[in-house]
Coordinates of C-alpha atoms and ligand atoms in Angstrom, one line a residue:
X1 CA 54.3 16.0 20.6
X2 CA 50.7 16.5 19.7
X3 CA 50.1 19.4 22.2
X4 CA 50.4 22.8 20.6
X5 CA 49.5 26.2 21.9
X6 CA 46.3 27.3 20.1
X7 CA 47.8 29.9 17.8
X8 CA 46.2 30.9 14.5
X9 CA 48.7 28.6 12.6
X10 CA 48.0 25.7 14.9
X11 CA 44.3 26.1 14.5
X12 CA 44.6 26.3 10.7
X13 CA 46.7 23.1 10.8
X14 CA 44.1 21.5 13.1
X15 CA 41.3 22.4 10.7
X16 CA 43.2 20.7 7.8
X17 CA 43.8 17.6 9.9
X18 CA 40.0 17.4 10.6
X19 CA 39.2 17.8 6.9
X20 CA 41.3 14.8 6.1
X21 CA 39.7 12.6 8.8
X22 CA 42.1 13.0 11.6
X23 CA 41.1 13.6 15.3
X24 CA 41.9 16.9 17.0
X25 CA 41.4 17.6 20.7
X26 CA 40.3 21.2 21.4
X27 CA 39.3 23.3 24.4
X28 CA 35.8 24.5 25.0
X29 CA 34.4 26.5 28.0
X30 CA 33.2 23.2 29.6
X31 CA 35.8 20.5 29.1
X32 CA 38.2 19.5 26.3
X33 CA 36.6 17.7 23.3
X34 CA 38.0 15.0 21.0
X35 CA 36.8 16.3 17.7
X36 CA 36.1 14.6 14.3
X37 CA 34.3 15.7 11.2
X38 CA 30.7 14.6 11.9
X39 CA 30.1 14.0 8.2
X40 CA 32.9 11.4 7.9
X41 CA 31.9 8.0 9.3
X42 CA 35.5 6.8 9.3
X43 CA 36.7 9.8 11.3
X44 CA 33.8 9.3 13.8
X45 CA 34.6 5.6 14.2
X46 CA 38.2 6.6 15.2
X47 CA 36.7 8.7 18.0
X48 CA 35.0 5.7 19.5
X49 CA 38.2 3.6 19.1
X50 CA 40.3 6.3 20.8
X51 CA 37.9 6.6 23.7
X52 CA 37.2 2.8 23.9
X53 CA 33.6 4.0 24.0
X54 CA 30.6 1.7 23.6
X55 CA 29.2 2.3 20.1
X56 CA 25.6 2.9 21.2
X57 CA 26.5 6.2 23.0
X58 CA 25.8 9.1 20.6
X59 CA 28.1 12.2 20.4
X60 CA 27.4 15.9 20.6
X61 CA 27.9 17.9 17.4
X62 CA 29.5 21.3 17.7
X63 CA 28.6 24.0 15.3
X64 CA 29.5 27.8 15.0
X65 CA 26.0 29.2 15.5
X66 CA 22.2 28.7 15.4
X67 CA 22.1 29.0 11.6
X68 CA 24.6 26.1 11.2
X69 CA 22.7 24.1 13.9
X70 CA 19.5 24.4 11.9
X71 CA 21.2 22.5 9.0
X72 CA 21.3 19.4 11.2
X73 CA 18.5 19.6 13.7
X74 CA 14.8 20.6 13.5
X75 CA 14.0 23.4 16.0
X76 CA 10.6 24.1 17.4
X77 CA 9.7 27.2 19.3
X78 CA 11.0 25.9 22.6
X79 CA 14.3 24.9 21.1
X80 CA 14.7 28.3 19.5
X81 CA 14.0 30.0 22.9
X82 CA 16.6 27.9 24.6
X83 CA 19.2 28.4 21.8
X84 CA 18.6 32.1 21.9
X85 CA 19.0 32.3 25.7
X86 CA 22.0 30.1 26.0
X87 CA 24.1 30.0 22.8
X88 CA 26.9 30.3 22.5
X89 CA 27.3 28.5 25.8
X90 CA 27.2 25.2 27.7
X91 CA 23.8 23.9 26.8
X92 CA 23.4 21.0 24.3
X93 CA 20.0 20.5 22.7
X94 CA 18.8 17.1 21.6
X95 CA 16.5 17.7 18.6
X96 CA 15.0 15.7 15.8
X97 CA 17.7 15.0 13.2
X98 CA 17.1 16.8 9.9
X99 CA 16.7 14.0 7.3
X100 CA 19.4 13.8 4.7
X101 CA 21.6 16.3 6.4
X102 CA 24.7 14.1 6.0
X103 CA 25.6 13.5 9.7
X104 CA 27.3 10.1 10.0
X105 CA 24.9 7.5 11.6
X106 CA 27.5 6.6 14.2
X107 CA 27.2 10.1 15.6
X108 CA 23.6 9.8 16.5
X109 CA 23.7 6.0 17.1
X110 CA 20.7 5.7 14.9
X111 CA 18.4 7.5 17.4
X112 CA 16.7 9.9 14.9
X113 CA 17.8 12.7 17.1
X114 CA 20.9 14.8 17.3
X115 CA 22.7 16.7 20.2
X116 CA 23.8 20.1 19.0
X117 CA 25.9 22.7 20.8
X118 CA 27.4 26.1 20.0
X119 CA 30.5 26.4 22.2
X120 CA 31.4 29.8 23.8
X121 CA 35.2 29.6 23.5
X122 CA 37.4 31.5 21.1
X123 CA 39.6 28.5 20.1
X124 CA 36.6 26.3 19.5
X125 CA 34.9 29.0 17.5
X126 CA 38.1 29.7 15.4
X127 CA 38.4 26.0 14.7
X128 CA 34.8 25.7 13.6
X129 CA 35.3 28.8 11.4
X130 CA 38.4 27.4 9.7
X131 CA 37.2 23.8 9.3
X132 CA 33.7 24.8 8.1
X133 CA 32.6 21.4 9.3
X134 CA 30.3 20.2 12.1
X135 CA 32.5 18.6 14.7
X136 CA 31.4 15.5 16.7
X137 CA 33.3 15.9 20.0
X138 CA 32.8 13.9 23.1
X139 CA 34.9 14.8 26.2
X140 CA 38.6 13.9 25.4
X141 CA 39.0 11.2 28.0
X142 CA 38.9 7.4 27.8
X143 CA 35.4 6.1 28.3
X144 CA 34.4 5.9 32.0
X145 CA 37.0 8.4 33.2
X146 CA 37.1 12.0 34.4
X147 CA 36.6 14.6 31.7
X148 CA 39.8 16.7 30.9
X149 CA 39.8 20.3 31.8
X150 CA 43.4 21.0 30.5
X151 CA 45.6 20.0 27.6
X152 CA 47.8 18.0 29.9
X153 CA 44.8 16.0 31.1
X154 CA 44.0 15.2 27.5
X155 CA 47.6 14.0 26.9
X156 CA 47.5 11.8 30.0
X157 CA 44.2 10.3 28.7
X158 CA 44.8 9.9 25.0
X159 CA 48.5 10.4 24.4
X160 CA 49.4 10.5 20.7
X161 CA 45.9 9.3 19.6
X162 CA 44.7 12.7 18.4
X163 CA 46.8 14.2 15.5
X164 CA 46.9 17.4 17.6
X165 CA 45.9 18.6 21.1
X166 CA 45.2 22.4 20.9
X167 CA 46.2 24.0 24.2
X168 CA 43.8 26.8 25.2
X169 CA 44.5 26.7 28.9
X170 CA 42.2 25.5 31.6
X171 CA 38.5 25.3 30.9
X172 CA 36.3 28.1 32.5
X173 CA 33.4 26.0 33.6
X174 CA 35.0 22.6 34.2
X175 CA 31.8 20.6 34.0
X176 CA 30.3 19.2 30.8
X177 CA 27.4 21.0 29.0
X178 CA 23.9 20.5 30.3
X179 CA 21.9 18.3 27.8
X180 CA 18.2 19.1 27.3
X181 CA 15.9 17.1 25.1
X182 CA 13.5 19.1 22.9
X183 CA 12.4 16.5 20.5
X184 CA 8.6 17.0 20.8
X185 CA 6.5 17.4 23.9
X186 CA 7.8 18.9 27.1
X187 CA 11.6 19.5 27.2
X188 CA 13.5 17.1 29.5
X189 CA 16.8 17.4 31.3
X190 CA 19.0 14.5 30.0
X191 CA 22.2 15.5 31.7
X192 CA 23.0 18.0 34.5
X193 CA 25.9 20.3 33.6
X194 CA 27.3 23.8 33.4
X195 CA 23.9 25.5 32.9
X196 CA 22.0 25.1 36.2
X197 CA 18.5 23.7 36.1
X198 CA 17.2 26.9 37.6
X199 CA 18.5 29.0 34.7
X200 CA 16.7 26.8 32.2
X201 CA 13.5 26.9 34.2
X202 CA 13.7 30.7 34.3
X203 CA 13.7 30.8 30.5
X204 CA 11.0 28.2 30.0
X205 CA 8.8 29.7 32.7
X206 CA 8.2 26.3 34.3
X207 CA 9.9 23.3 35.9
X208 CA 11.8 20.9 33.7
X209 CA 11.6 17.1 34.4
X210 CA 14.8 15.0 34.6
X211 CA 15.2 11.8 32.5
X212 CA 14.7 8.6 34.5
X213 CA 18.1 7.2 35.3
X214 CA 17.2 3.6 34.3
X215 CA 14.7 4.4 31.5
X216 CA 15.9 2.6 28.3
X217 CA 16.6 5.7 27.1
X218 CA 17.0 8.6 24.8
X219 CA 20.2 9.5 26.6
X220 CA 22.5 6.4 26.8
X221 CA 25.2 8.6 28.2
X222 CA 23.2 8.5 31.5
X223 CA 24.0 4.8 31.8
X224 CA 27.7 5.0 31.1
X225 CA 30.1 4.3 33.9
X226 CA 31.4 7.8 34.3
X227 CA 33.8 10.2 36.0
X228 CA 35.6 7.4 37.8
X229 CA 38.8 8.0 39.7
X230 CA 40.7 4.8 40.8
X231 CA 40.5 5.8 44.5
X232 CA 37.2 5.1 46.3
X233 CA 35.2 8.2 47.4
X234 CA 33.4 8.8 50.7
X235 CA 30.7 11.4 50.1
X236 CA 29.2 13.8 52.7
X237 CA 32.3 13.6 54.9
X238 CA 32.5 16.1 57.8
X239 CA 35.5 14.4 59.4
X240 CA 38.7 12.7 58.3
X241 CA 39.5 9.0 58.8
X242 CA 43.0 7.5 58.7
X243 CA 44.5 7.2 55.2
X244 CA 42.0 9.5 53.6
X245 CA 42.8 12.4 51.3
X246 CA 40.4 15.3 51.5
X247 CA 38.3 17.1 48.9
X248 CA 37.0 20.0 50.8
X249 CA 34.4 22.7 50.2
X250 CA 33.8 25.9 52.2
X251 CA 35.6 27.4 55.2
X252 CA 35.2 24.6 57.7
X253 CA 37.6 22.0 56.3
X254 CA 39.0 19.4 58.7
X255 CA 42.7 19.7 59.0
X256 CA 45.5 17.2 58.8
X257 CA 44.9 15.2 55.6
X258 CA 48.1 14.1 53.8
X259 CA 46.6 15.4 50.6
X260 CA 43.9 18.0 50.5
X261 CA 42.3 20.3 48.0
X262 CA 39.6 22.9 48.8
X263 CA 37.3 23.3 45.8
X264 CA 36.3 26.8 47.1
X265 CA 37.2 28.0 50.5
X266 CA 34.6 30.8 50.1
X267 CA 31.9 28.2 49.3
X268 CA 31.4 29.4 45.7
X269 CA 29.7 26.7 43.5
X270 CA 31.0 28.1 40.2
X271 CA 34.6 28.1 41.5
X272 CA 34.1 24.5 42.8
X273 CA 32.7 23.3 39.5
X274 CA 35.7 24.7 37.6
X275 CA 38.1 22.9 40.0
X276 CA 36.3 19.6 40.4
X277 CA 37.8 17.3 37.7
X278 CA 41.4 18.6 38.1
X279 CA 41.1 18.2 41.9
X280 CA 39.8 14.6 41.5
X281 CA 42.7 13.7 39.2
X282 CA 45.2 15.2 41.6
X283 CA 43.8 13.5 44.7
X284 CA 43.5 10.2 42.8
X285 CA 47.2 10.4 42.1
X286 CA 48.0 11.1 45.8
X287 CA 48.1 7.4 46.9
X288 CA 45.4 7.7 49.6
X289 CA 43.2 4.7 50.5
X290 CA 40.1 6.8 50.0
X291 CA 39.1 10.4 49.2
X292 CA 36.7 12.0 51.8
X293 CA 34.5 14.5 50.0
X294 CA 32.8 17.2 52.1
X295 CA 29.1 17.9 51.5
X296 CA 28.3 20.3 48.7
X297 CA 25.0 22.2 48.6
X298 CA 22.5 20.7 46.1
X299 CA 21.2 23.9 44.4
X300 CA 22.4 25.7 41.2
X301 CA 25.7 24.2 40.0
X302 CA 25.8 22.1 43.1
X303 CA 23.2 19.7 41.6
X304 CA 25.6 18.8 38.7
X305 CA 28.6 18.7 41.0
X306 CA 26.8 16.2 43.3
X307 CA 25.7 14.2 40.2
X308 CA 29.3 13.8 39.1
X309 CA 30.5 12.9 42.6
X310 CA 27.7 10.3 43.0
X311 CA 28.6 8.7 39.7
X312 CA 32.3 8.7 40.7
X313 CA 31.5 7.1 44.0
X314 CA 29.2 4.4 42.5
X315 CA 31.6 3.5 39.7
X316 CA 33.7 1.3 42.0
Ligands
TXA401 O1 30.5 19.9 27.5 C1 30.3 19.0 26.7 O2 29.2 18.7 26.3 C2 31.6 18.3 26.1 C3 32.4 19.3 25.3 C4 33.5 18.6 24.6 O3 31.5 19.9 24.4 N1 31.1 17.1 25.4 C5 30.6 16.0 26.0 O4 30.3 15.0 25.1 O5 30.5 15.9 27.2 P1 30.1 13.5 25.6 O6 30.0 12.7 24.3 O7 31.1 13.1 26.6 O8 28.6 13.5 26.2 C6 27.5 13.5 25.3 C7 26.2 13.3 26.0 C8 26.0 11.9 26.4 O9 25.4 11.8 27.7 C9 25.1 11.4 25.3 O10 24.4 10.2 25.7 C10 24.2 12.6 25.1 O11 25.1 13.7 25.2 N2 23.7 12.6 23.7 C11 24.3 12.8 22.6 N3 23.5 12.7 21.5 C12 22.3 12.4 22.0 C13 21.0 12.1 21.5 N4 20.8 12.1 20.2 N5 20.0 11.8 22.3 C14 20.2 11.8 23.6 N6 21.4 12.0 24.2 C15 22.4 12.3 23.5
MG402 MG1 32.1 12.4 28.5

């Protein structure tokens, strides 16, 4: 079985597997990643094959700290400011790629930029320290499906594809990292995620623009069919219709659904974000004809939660 508790021995074995070009799934504070040595084109190619992911979609490179990140990306003053404020943590920065730095072309999809992130998770950090390699790691799900927030989700998605799945328990944030582009000019929000827009704007001292959804684009990930359960969703639901399962939020959930999960009875957005993907998986497996989703406020982490729900609803 590829799932192993993330002990020191397992992490050391995982680092060795990565060094010889194998894939290792590992926990981060956002979601589980499917990691490969970002310097090894063959290893990276296997990530795309395992995920059945379109080749043009570039991957995030995980490194131990800012110093390591500067080996691969070119930081300007704004990038430094954001890295200092949010690293280690769930912000990925898209920066100009440092020429000749050795990152496989497949990782960056030939864009001339690189997405870098310093994860804030003891297992991810221990793995980076042991492997001494930059790790390209997309979310460890098959392309177009919900990101995994536990080792068992990864196993359900990818089975024996990774050489090992390091089990570090459920992910704290449960939503992917926020992706910000800082490749010259004004920074731009390329993907909503675990760092709320408001927190970034507080550090920058001004508003940050979002990437146009259909611009042909510096963030191809925006276009991917994403976060899709098999069961259709009905968003903004304040009542229940026959045959529906319920994804509730807050204290006023309608009663009587055959399957029902409340993301946060207290109406806490952080708690809701952490539960979201596991709840969608569970309700998707409940055999309902549709999942009714209660309205979720659009501020702070609610913006990213609504983004994921809208993609999931559209994907059908
Ligand atoms: O939380 C996360 O970010 C997780 C964990 C495992 O760290 N990783 C993750 O990776 O969500 P992935 O591959 O599923 O999403 C990568 C996103 C995509 O939207 C992709 O288009 C964007 O980052 N991206 C990567 N490199 C880029 C680049 N050079 N320019 C623009 N966007 C880029
Ligand atoms: Mg993903």
